[in-house]
Coordinates of C-alpha atoms in Angstrom, one line a residue:
X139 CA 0.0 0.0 0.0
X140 CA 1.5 3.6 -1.0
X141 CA 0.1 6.9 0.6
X142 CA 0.4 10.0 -0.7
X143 CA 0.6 13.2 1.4
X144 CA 0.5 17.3 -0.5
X145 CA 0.7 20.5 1.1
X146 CA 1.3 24.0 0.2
X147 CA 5.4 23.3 0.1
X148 CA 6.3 19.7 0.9
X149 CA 5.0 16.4 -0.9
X150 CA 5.5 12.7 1.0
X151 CA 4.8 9.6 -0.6
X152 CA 5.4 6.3 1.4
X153 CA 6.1 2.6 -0.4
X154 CA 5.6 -0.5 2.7
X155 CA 7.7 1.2 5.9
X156 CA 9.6 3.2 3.3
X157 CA 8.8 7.2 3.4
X158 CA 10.2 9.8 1.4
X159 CA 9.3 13.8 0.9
X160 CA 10.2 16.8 0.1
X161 CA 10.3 20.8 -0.4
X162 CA 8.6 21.9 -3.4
X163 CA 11.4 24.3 -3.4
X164 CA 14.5 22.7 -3.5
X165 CA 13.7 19.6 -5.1
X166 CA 16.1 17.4 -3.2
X167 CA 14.5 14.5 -1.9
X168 CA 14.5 13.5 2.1
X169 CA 14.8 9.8 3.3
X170 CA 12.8 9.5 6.6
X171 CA 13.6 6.3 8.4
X172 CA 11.0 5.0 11.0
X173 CA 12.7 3.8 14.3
X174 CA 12.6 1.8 15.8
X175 CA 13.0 -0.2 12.6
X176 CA 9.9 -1.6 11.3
X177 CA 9.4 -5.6 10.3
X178 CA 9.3 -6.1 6.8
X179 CA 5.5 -7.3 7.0
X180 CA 5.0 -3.2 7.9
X181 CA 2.7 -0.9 6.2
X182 CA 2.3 2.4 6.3
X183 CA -1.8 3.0 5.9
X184 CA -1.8 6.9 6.3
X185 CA 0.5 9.7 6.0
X186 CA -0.6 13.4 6.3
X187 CA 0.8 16.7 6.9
X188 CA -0.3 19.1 9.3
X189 CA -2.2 22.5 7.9
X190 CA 1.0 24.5 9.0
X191 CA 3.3 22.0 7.4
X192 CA 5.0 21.7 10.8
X193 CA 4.4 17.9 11.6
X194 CA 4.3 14.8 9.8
X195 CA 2.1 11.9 10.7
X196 CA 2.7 8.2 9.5
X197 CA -0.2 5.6 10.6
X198 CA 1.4 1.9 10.7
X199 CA -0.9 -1.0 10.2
X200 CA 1.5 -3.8 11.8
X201 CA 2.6 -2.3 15.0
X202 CA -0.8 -0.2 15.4
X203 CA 1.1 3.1 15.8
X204 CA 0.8 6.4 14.7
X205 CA 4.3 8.8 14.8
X206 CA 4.7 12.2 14.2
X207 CA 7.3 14.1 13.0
X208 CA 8.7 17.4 13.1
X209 CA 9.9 18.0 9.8
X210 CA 12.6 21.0 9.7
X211 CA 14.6 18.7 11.9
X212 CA 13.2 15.2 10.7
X213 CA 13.2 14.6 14.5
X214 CA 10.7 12.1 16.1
X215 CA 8.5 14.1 18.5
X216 CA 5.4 11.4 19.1
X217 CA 4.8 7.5 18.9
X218 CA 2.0 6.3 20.4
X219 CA 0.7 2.6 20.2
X220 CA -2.8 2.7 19.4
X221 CA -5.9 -0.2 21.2
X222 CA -6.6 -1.3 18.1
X223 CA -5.7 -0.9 14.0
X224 CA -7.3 2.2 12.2
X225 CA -7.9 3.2 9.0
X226 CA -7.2 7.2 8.9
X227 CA -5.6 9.9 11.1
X228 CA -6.3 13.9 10.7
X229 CA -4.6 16.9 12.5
X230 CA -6.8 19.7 14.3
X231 CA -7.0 22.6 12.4
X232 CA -4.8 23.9 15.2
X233 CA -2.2 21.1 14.8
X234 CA -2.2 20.5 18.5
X235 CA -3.8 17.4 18.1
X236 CA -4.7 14.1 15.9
X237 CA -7.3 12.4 15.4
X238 CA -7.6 8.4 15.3
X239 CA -10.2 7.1 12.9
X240 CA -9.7 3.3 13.9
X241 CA -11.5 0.1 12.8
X242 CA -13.7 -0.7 15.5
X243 CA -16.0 3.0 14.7
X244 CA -14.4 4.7 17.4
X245 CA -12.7 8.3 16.9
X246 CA -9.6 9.1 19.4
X247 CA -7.8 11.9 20.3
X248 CA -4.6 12.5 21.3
X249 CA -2.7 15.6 22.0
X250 CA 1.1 16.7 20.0
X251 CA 2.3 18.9 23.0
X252 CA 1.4 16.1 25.8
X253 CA 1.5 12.9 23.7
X254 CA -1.2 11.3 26.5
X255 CA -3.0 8.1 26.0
X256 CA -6.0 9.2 23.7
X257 CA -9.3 9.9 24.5
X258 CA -12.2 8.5 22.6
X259 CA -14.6 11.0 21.7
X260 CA -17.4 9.6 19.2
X261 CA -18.2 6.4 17.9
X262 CA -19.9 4.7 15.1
X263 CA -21.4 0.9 14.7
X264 CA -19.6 0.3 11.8
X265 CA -15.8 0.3 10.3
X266 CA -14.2 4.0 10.6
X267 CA -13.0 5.4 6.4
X268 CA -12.4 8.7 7.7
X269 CA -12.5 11.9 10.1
X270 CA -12.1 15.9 9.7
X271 CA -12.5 18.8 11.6
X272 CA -14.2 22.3 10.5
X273 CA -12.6 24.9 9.7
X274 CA -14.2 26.9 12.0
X275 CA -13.5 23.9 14.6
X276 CA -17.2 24.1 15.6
X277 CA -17.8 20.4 14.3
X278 CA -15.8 16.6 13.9
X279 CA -17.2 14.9 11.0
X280 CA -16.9 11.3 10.4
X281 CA -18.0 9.1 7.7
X282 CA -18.2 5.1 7.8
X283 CA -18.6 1.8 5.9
X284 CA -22.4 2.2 6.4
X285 CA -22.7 5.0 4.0
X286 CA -23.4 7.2 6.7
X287 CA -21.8 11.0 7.5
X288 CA -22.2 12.0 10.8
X289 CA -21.6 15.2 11.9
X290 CA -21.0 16.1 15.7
X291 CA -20.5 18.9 17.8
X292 CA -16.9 19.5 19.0
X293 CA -15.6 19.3 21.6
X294 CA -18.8 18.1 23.0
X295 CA -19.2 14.9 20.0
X296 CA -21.8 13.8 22.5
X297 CA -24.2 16.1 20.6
X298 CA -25.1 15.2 16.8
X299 CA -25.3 18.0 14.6
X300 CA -27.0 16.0 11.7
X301 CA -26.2 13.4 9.9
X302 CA -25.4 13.4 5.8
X303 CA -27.4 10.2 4.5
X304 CA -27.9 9.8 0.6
X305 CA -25.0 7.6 -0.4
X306 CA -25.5 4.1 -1.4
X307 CA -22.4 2.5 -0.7
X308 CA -19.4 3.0 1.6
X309 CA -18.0 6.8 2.3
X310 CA -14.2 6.6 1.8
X311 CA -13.2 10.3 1.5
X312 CA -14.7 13.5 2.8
X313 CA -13.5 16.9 2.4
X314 CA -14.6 20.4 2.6
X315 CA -15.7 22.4 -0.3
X316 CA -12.1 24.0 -0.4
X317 CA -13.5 27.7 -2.1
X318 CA -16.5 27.3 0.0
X319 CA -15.6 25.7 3.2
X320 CA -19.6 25.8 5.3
X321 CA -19.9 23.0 2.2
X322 CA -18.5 19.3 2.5
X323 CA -17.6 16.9 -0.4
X324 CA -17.8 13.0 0.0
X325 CA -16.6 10.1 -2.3
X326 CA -18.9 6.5 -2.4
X327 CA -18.4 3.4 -3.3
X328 CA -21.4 4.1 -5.2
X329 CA -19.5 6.4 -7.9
X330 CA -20.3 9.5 -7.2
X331 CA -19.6 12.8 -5.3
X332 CA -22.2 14.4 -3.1
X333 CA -21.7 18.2 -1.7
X334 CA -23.9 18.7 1.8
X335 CA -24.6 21.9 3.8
X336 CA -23.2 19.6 7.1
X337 CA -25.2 21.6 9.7
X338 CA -28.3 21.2 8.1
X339 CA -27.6 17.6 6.4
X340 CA -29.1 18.9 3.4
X341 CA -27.8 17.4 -0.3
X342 CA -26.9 20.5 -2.6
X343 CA -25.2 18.3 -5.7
X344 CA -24.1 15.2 -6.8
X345 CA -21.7 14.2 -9.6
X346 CA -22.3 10.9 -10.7
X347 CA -19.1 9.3 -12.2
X348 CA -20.6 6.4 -14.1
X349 CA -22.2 9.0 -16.3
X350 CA -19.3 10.4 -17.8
X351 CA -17.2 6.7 -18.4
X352 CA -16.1 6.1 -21.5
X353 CA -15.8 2.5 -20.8
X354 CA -19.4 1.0 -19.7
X355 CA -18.1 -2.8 -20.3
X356 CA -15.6 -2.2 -17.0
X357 CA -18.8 -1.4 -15.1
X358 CA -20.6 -4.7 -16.6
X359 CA -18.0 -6.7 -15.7
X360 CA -17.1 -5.1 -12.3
X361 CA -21.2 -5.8 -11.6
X362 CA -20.7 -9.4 -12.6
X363 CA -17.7 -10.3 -10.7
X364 CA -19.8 -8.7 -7.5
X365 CA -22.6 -10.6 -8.4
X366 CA -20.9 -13.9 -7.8
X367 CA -19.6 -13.1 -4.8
X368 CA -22.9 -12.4 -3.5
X369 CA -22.1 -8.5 -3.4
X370 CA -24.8 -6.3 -5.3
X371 CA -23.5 -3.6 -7.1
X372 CA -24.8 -0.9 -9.8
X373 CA -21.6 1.0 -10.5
X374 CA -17.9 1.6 -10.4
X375 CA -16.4 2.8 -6.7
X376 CA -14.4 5.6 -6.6
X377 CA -11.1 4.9 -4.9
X378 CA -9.2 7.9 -5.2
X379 CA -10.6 11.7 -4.9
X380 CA -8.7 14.7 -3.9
X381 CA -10.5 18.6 -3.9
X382 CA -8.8 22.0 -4.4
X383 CA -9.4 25.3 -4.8
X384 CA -9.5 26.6 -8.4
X385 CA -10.7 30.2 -7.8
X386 CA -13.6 32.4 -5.6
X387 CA -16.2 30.3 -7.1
X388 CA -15.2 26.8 -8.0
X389 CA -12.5 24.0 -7.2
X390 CA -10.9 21.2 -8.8
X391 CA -11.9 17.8 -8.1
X392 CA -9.7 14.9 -9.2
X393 CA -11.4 11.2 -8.8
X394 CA -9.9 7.7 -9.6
X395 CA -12.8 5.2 -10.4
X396 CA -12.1 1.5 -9.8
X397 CA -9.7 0.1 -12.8
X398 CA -10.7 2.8 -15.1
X399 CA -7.5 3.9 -16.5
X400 CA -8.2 7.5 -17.1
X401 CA -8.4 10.3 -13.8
X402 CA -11.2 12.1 -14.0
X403 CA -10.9 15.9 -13.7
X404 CA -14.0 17.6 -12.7
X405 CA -14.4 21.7 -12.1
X406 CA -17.1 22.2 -9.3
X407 CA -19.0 26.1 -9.7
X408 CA -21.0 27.1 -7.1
X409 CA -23.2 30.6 -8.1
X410 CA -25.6 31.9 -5.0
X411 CA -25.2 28.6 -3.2
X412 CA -26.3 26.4 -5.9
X413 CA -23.9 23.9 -7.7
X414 CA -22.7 23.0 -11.1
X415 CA -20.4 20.8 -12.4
X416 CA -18.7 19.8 -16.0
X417 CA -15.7 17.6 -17.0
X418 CA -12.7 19.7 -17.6
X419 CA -10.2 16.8 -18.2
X420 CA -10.0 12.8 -18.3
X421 CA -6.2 11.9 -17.8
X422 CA -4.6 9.1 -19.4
X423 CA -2.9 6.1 -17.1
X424 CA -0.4 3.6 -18.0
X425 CA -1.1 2.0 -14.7
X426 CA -3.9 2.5 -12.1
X427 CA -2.5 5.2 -9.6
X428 CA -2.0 4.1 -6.2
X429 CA -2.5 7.7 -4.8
X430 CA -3.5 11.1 -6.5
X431 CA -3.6 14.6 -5.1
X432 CA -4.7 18.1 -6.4
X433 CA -3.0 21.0 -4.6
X434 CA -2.7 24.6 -5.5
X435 CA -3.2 23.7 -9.3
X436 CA -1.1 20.7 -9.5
X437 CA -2.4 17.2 -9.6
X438 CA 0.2 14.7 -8.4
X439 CA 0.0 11.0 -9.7
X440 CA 1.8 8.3 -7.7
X441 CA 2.6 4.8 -9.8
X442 CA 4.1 2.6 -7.5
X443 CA 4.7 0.0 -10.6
X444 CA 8.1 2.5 -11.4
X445 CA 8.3 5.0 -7.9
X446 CA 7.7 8.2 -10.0
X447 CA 5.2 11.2 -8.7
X448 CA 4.0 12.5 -11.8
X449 CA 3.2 16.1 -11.4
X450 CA 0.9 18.0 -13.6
X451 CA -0.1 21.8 -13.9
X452 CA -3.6 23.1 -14.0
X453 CA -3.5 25.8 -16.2
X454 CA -5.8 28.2 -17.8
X455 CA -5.5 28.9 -21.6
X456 CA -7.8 31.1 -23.7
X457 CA -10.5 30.7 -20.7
X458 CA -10.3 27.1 -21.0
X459 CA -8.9 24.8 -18.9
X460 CA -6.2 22.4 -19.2
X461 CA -3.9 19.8 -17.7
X462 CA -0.3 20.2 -18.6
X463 CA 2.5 17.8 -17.1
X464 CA 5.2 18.8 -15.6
X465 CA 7.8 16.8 -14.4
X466 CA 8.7 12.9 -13.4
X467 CA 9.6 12.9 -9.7
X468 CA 11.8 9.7 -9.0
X469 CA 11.3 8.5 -5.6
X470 CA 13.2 5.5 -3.1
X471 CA 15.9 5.7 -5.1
X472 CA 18.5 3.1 -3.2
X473 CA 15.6 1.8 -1.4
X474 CA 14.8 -1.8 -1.1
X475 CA 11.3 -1.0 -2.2
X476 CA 8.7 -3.7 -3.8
X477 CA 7.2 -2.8 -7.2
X478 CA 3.4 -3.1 -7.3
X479 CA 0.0 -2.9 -9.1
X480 CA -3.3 -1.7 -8.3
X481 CA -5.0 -5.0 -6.9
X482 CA -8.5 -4.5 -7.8
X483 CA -9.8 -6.8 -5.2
X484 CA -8.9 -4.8 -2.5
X485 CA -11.6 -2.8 -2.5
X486 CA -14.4 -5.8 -2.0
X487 CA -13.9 -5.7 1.9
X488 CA -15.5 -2.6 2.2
X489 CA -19.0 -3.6 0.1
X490 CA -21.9 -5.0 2.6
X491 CA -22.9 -9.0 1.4
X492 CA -26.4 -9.1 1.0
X493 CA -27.6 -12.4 2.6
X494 CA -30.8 -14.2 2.0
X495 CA -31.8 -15.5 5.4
X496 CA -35.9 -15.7 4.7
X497 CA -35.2 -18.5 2.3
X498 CA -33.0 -20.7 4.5
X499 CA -35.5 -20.4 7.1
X500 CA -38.7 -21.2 4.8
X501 CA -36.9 -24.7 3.7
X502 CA -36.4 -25.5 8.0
X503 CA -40.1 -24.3 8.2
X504 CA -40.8 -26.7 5.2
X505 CA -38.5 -29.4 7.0
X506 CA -40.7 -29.2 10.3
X507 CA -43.7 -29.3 8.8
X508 CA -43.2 -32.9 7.0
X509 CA -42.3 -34.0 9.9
X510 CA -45.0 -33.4 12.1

């Protein structure tokens, strides 16, 4: 598993235990080495940077730990051991703390300054995909397995705002409207992208993926190959989406559908709070990206097949929109790393089977019957 990590200056990719980033700026690229030393078996699941670019944060899936650096120095300031395994880890918006999406539905907290033993703050029934705080640090929204946003009142997460409830599938990424942050975006397994007013759990807009695919036999086939693992399906998940401002009035949403090997560039308006949407862009893969991000008009592709970044500029020509590359970014060079591809199976854990229980107990019913 690779992760990608983007902010205004630095970008951090990691490949297994292996990490490696670096300053927009110089260009020169930054070995960080995890100690104690990891087992090979290690994976890092989550890497992000803090909104000041101060910290770094690695989640391991192994070991259960989360560590967080303090990258001027590359010195280690945090490792805590985590109860049990998560699946996504998010600074405050004052970068005093993290938060601990793990795989049980609980959300944890954990303060930078104090590094203390985490303090569970909000829950859900089903399996954790992710967790943010508002900018305005009013409210913690979470998003599960169960298609279901919640959103809570912070610090008091004992009080539900609302929930967000309209997806039909799994909820894997959220993220606020980035030019119009009182707005949240989500990504389904059910293709598309829904924008909510979060306080009021109202659904402003969706973009629905599967009706801009070139390719409609991947979705037949993807359907079928559901089917017969007793998993009902009606369109292609979206793996990969990342969200970033464009201008005042719209941002620039980048979404990797399941084994589609194009990247989807979307440009989101927004004119007297209603919504519009139009694809600007579909960008060509050799191989399915392990991670993309969009950040300050550049989309960053990450192939873990040949450990390049590929960056791309988002430029505007004649009024119209286009994506230009850039550069190739070589990455773990003189690292023992693993080459890999996209394993499009990965992605079935997280879809609900659909079991027929009635049936099974009509035939007992039929059983007892006969023989009475």
């Amino acid at each position: 598993m690779s992760c990608l990590a983007v902010s205004d200056d630095i970008v951090a990719v990691s490949n297994a235990f292996y990490i490696d980033f670096f300053y927009k700026s110089d260009n020169v690229i930054n070995k960080l080495t995890i100690d104690p030393s990891p087992s090979e078996d290690e994976t890092v699941t989550d890497l992000i940077i803090s909104y000041d670019s101060k910290y770094l944060a690695v989640l391991l899936s192994l070991s259960k730990r989360v560590i967080i650096y303090e990258l001027q120095h590359m010195q280690q300031i945090l490792n805590i051991t985590l109860p049990r395994r998560a699946s996504k880890i998010r600074f405050n918006i004052s970068n005093t703390q993290i938060f601990v999406a793990d795989k049980t539905g609980d959300v944890l907290s954990y303060d930078i300054p104090l590094g203390n033993n985490g303090i569970k703050i909000l829950g859900h029934l089903s399996l954790l995909l992710n967790v943010l705080q508002t900018d305005d640090s009013k409210y913690l929204i979470s998003c599960d397995r169960d298609e279901k946003i919640k959103v809570s009142c912070y610090p008091n997460t004992y009080n539900i705002q609302t929930y967000c409830l309209g997806h039909k599938e799994f909820v894997n990424h959220i993220e606020l409207l980035p030019h119009l942050t009182e707005y949240l975006t989500s990504s389904s397994g059910d293709g598309t992208v829904k924008i909510w007013n979060y306080v009021n759990g109202i659904l402003m807009h969706t973009i629905n993926t599967g009706n801009d695919l070139e390719n409609t036999e991947l979705q037949e086939k993807f359907c079928k190959t559901m089917d017969e693992d007793g998993i009902e399906v009606s369109s292609l998940p979206i793996v990969h989406y990342s969200i970033s401002k464009y201008d005042e009035n719209s941002s620039i949403l980048a979404i990797a559908v399941h084994t589609y090997m194009k990247i989807m560039i979307y440009r989101l308006q927004s004119q007297n709070n209603k919504f519009s949407h139009n694809l600007i862009s579909e960008l060509s893969v050799d191989q399915f990206p392990f991670a993309i991000k969009v950040s300050n008009l550049s989309l960053y592709v990450y192939d873990n097949a040949d450990f390049k970044i590929k960056e791309y500029h988002i430029l505007n020509k004649n009024e119209n929109i286009i994506i230009e590359f850039a550069r190739d970014i070589q990455v773990f060079k003189e690292r023992d790393c693993k080459s890999e591809k996209y394993d499009p199976d990965a992605i079935k854990v997280l879809f609900k089977r659909k079991f027929d229980n009635v049936q099974e107990y009509q035939e007992r019913k039929k059983l007892r019957l006969e023989k009475s």
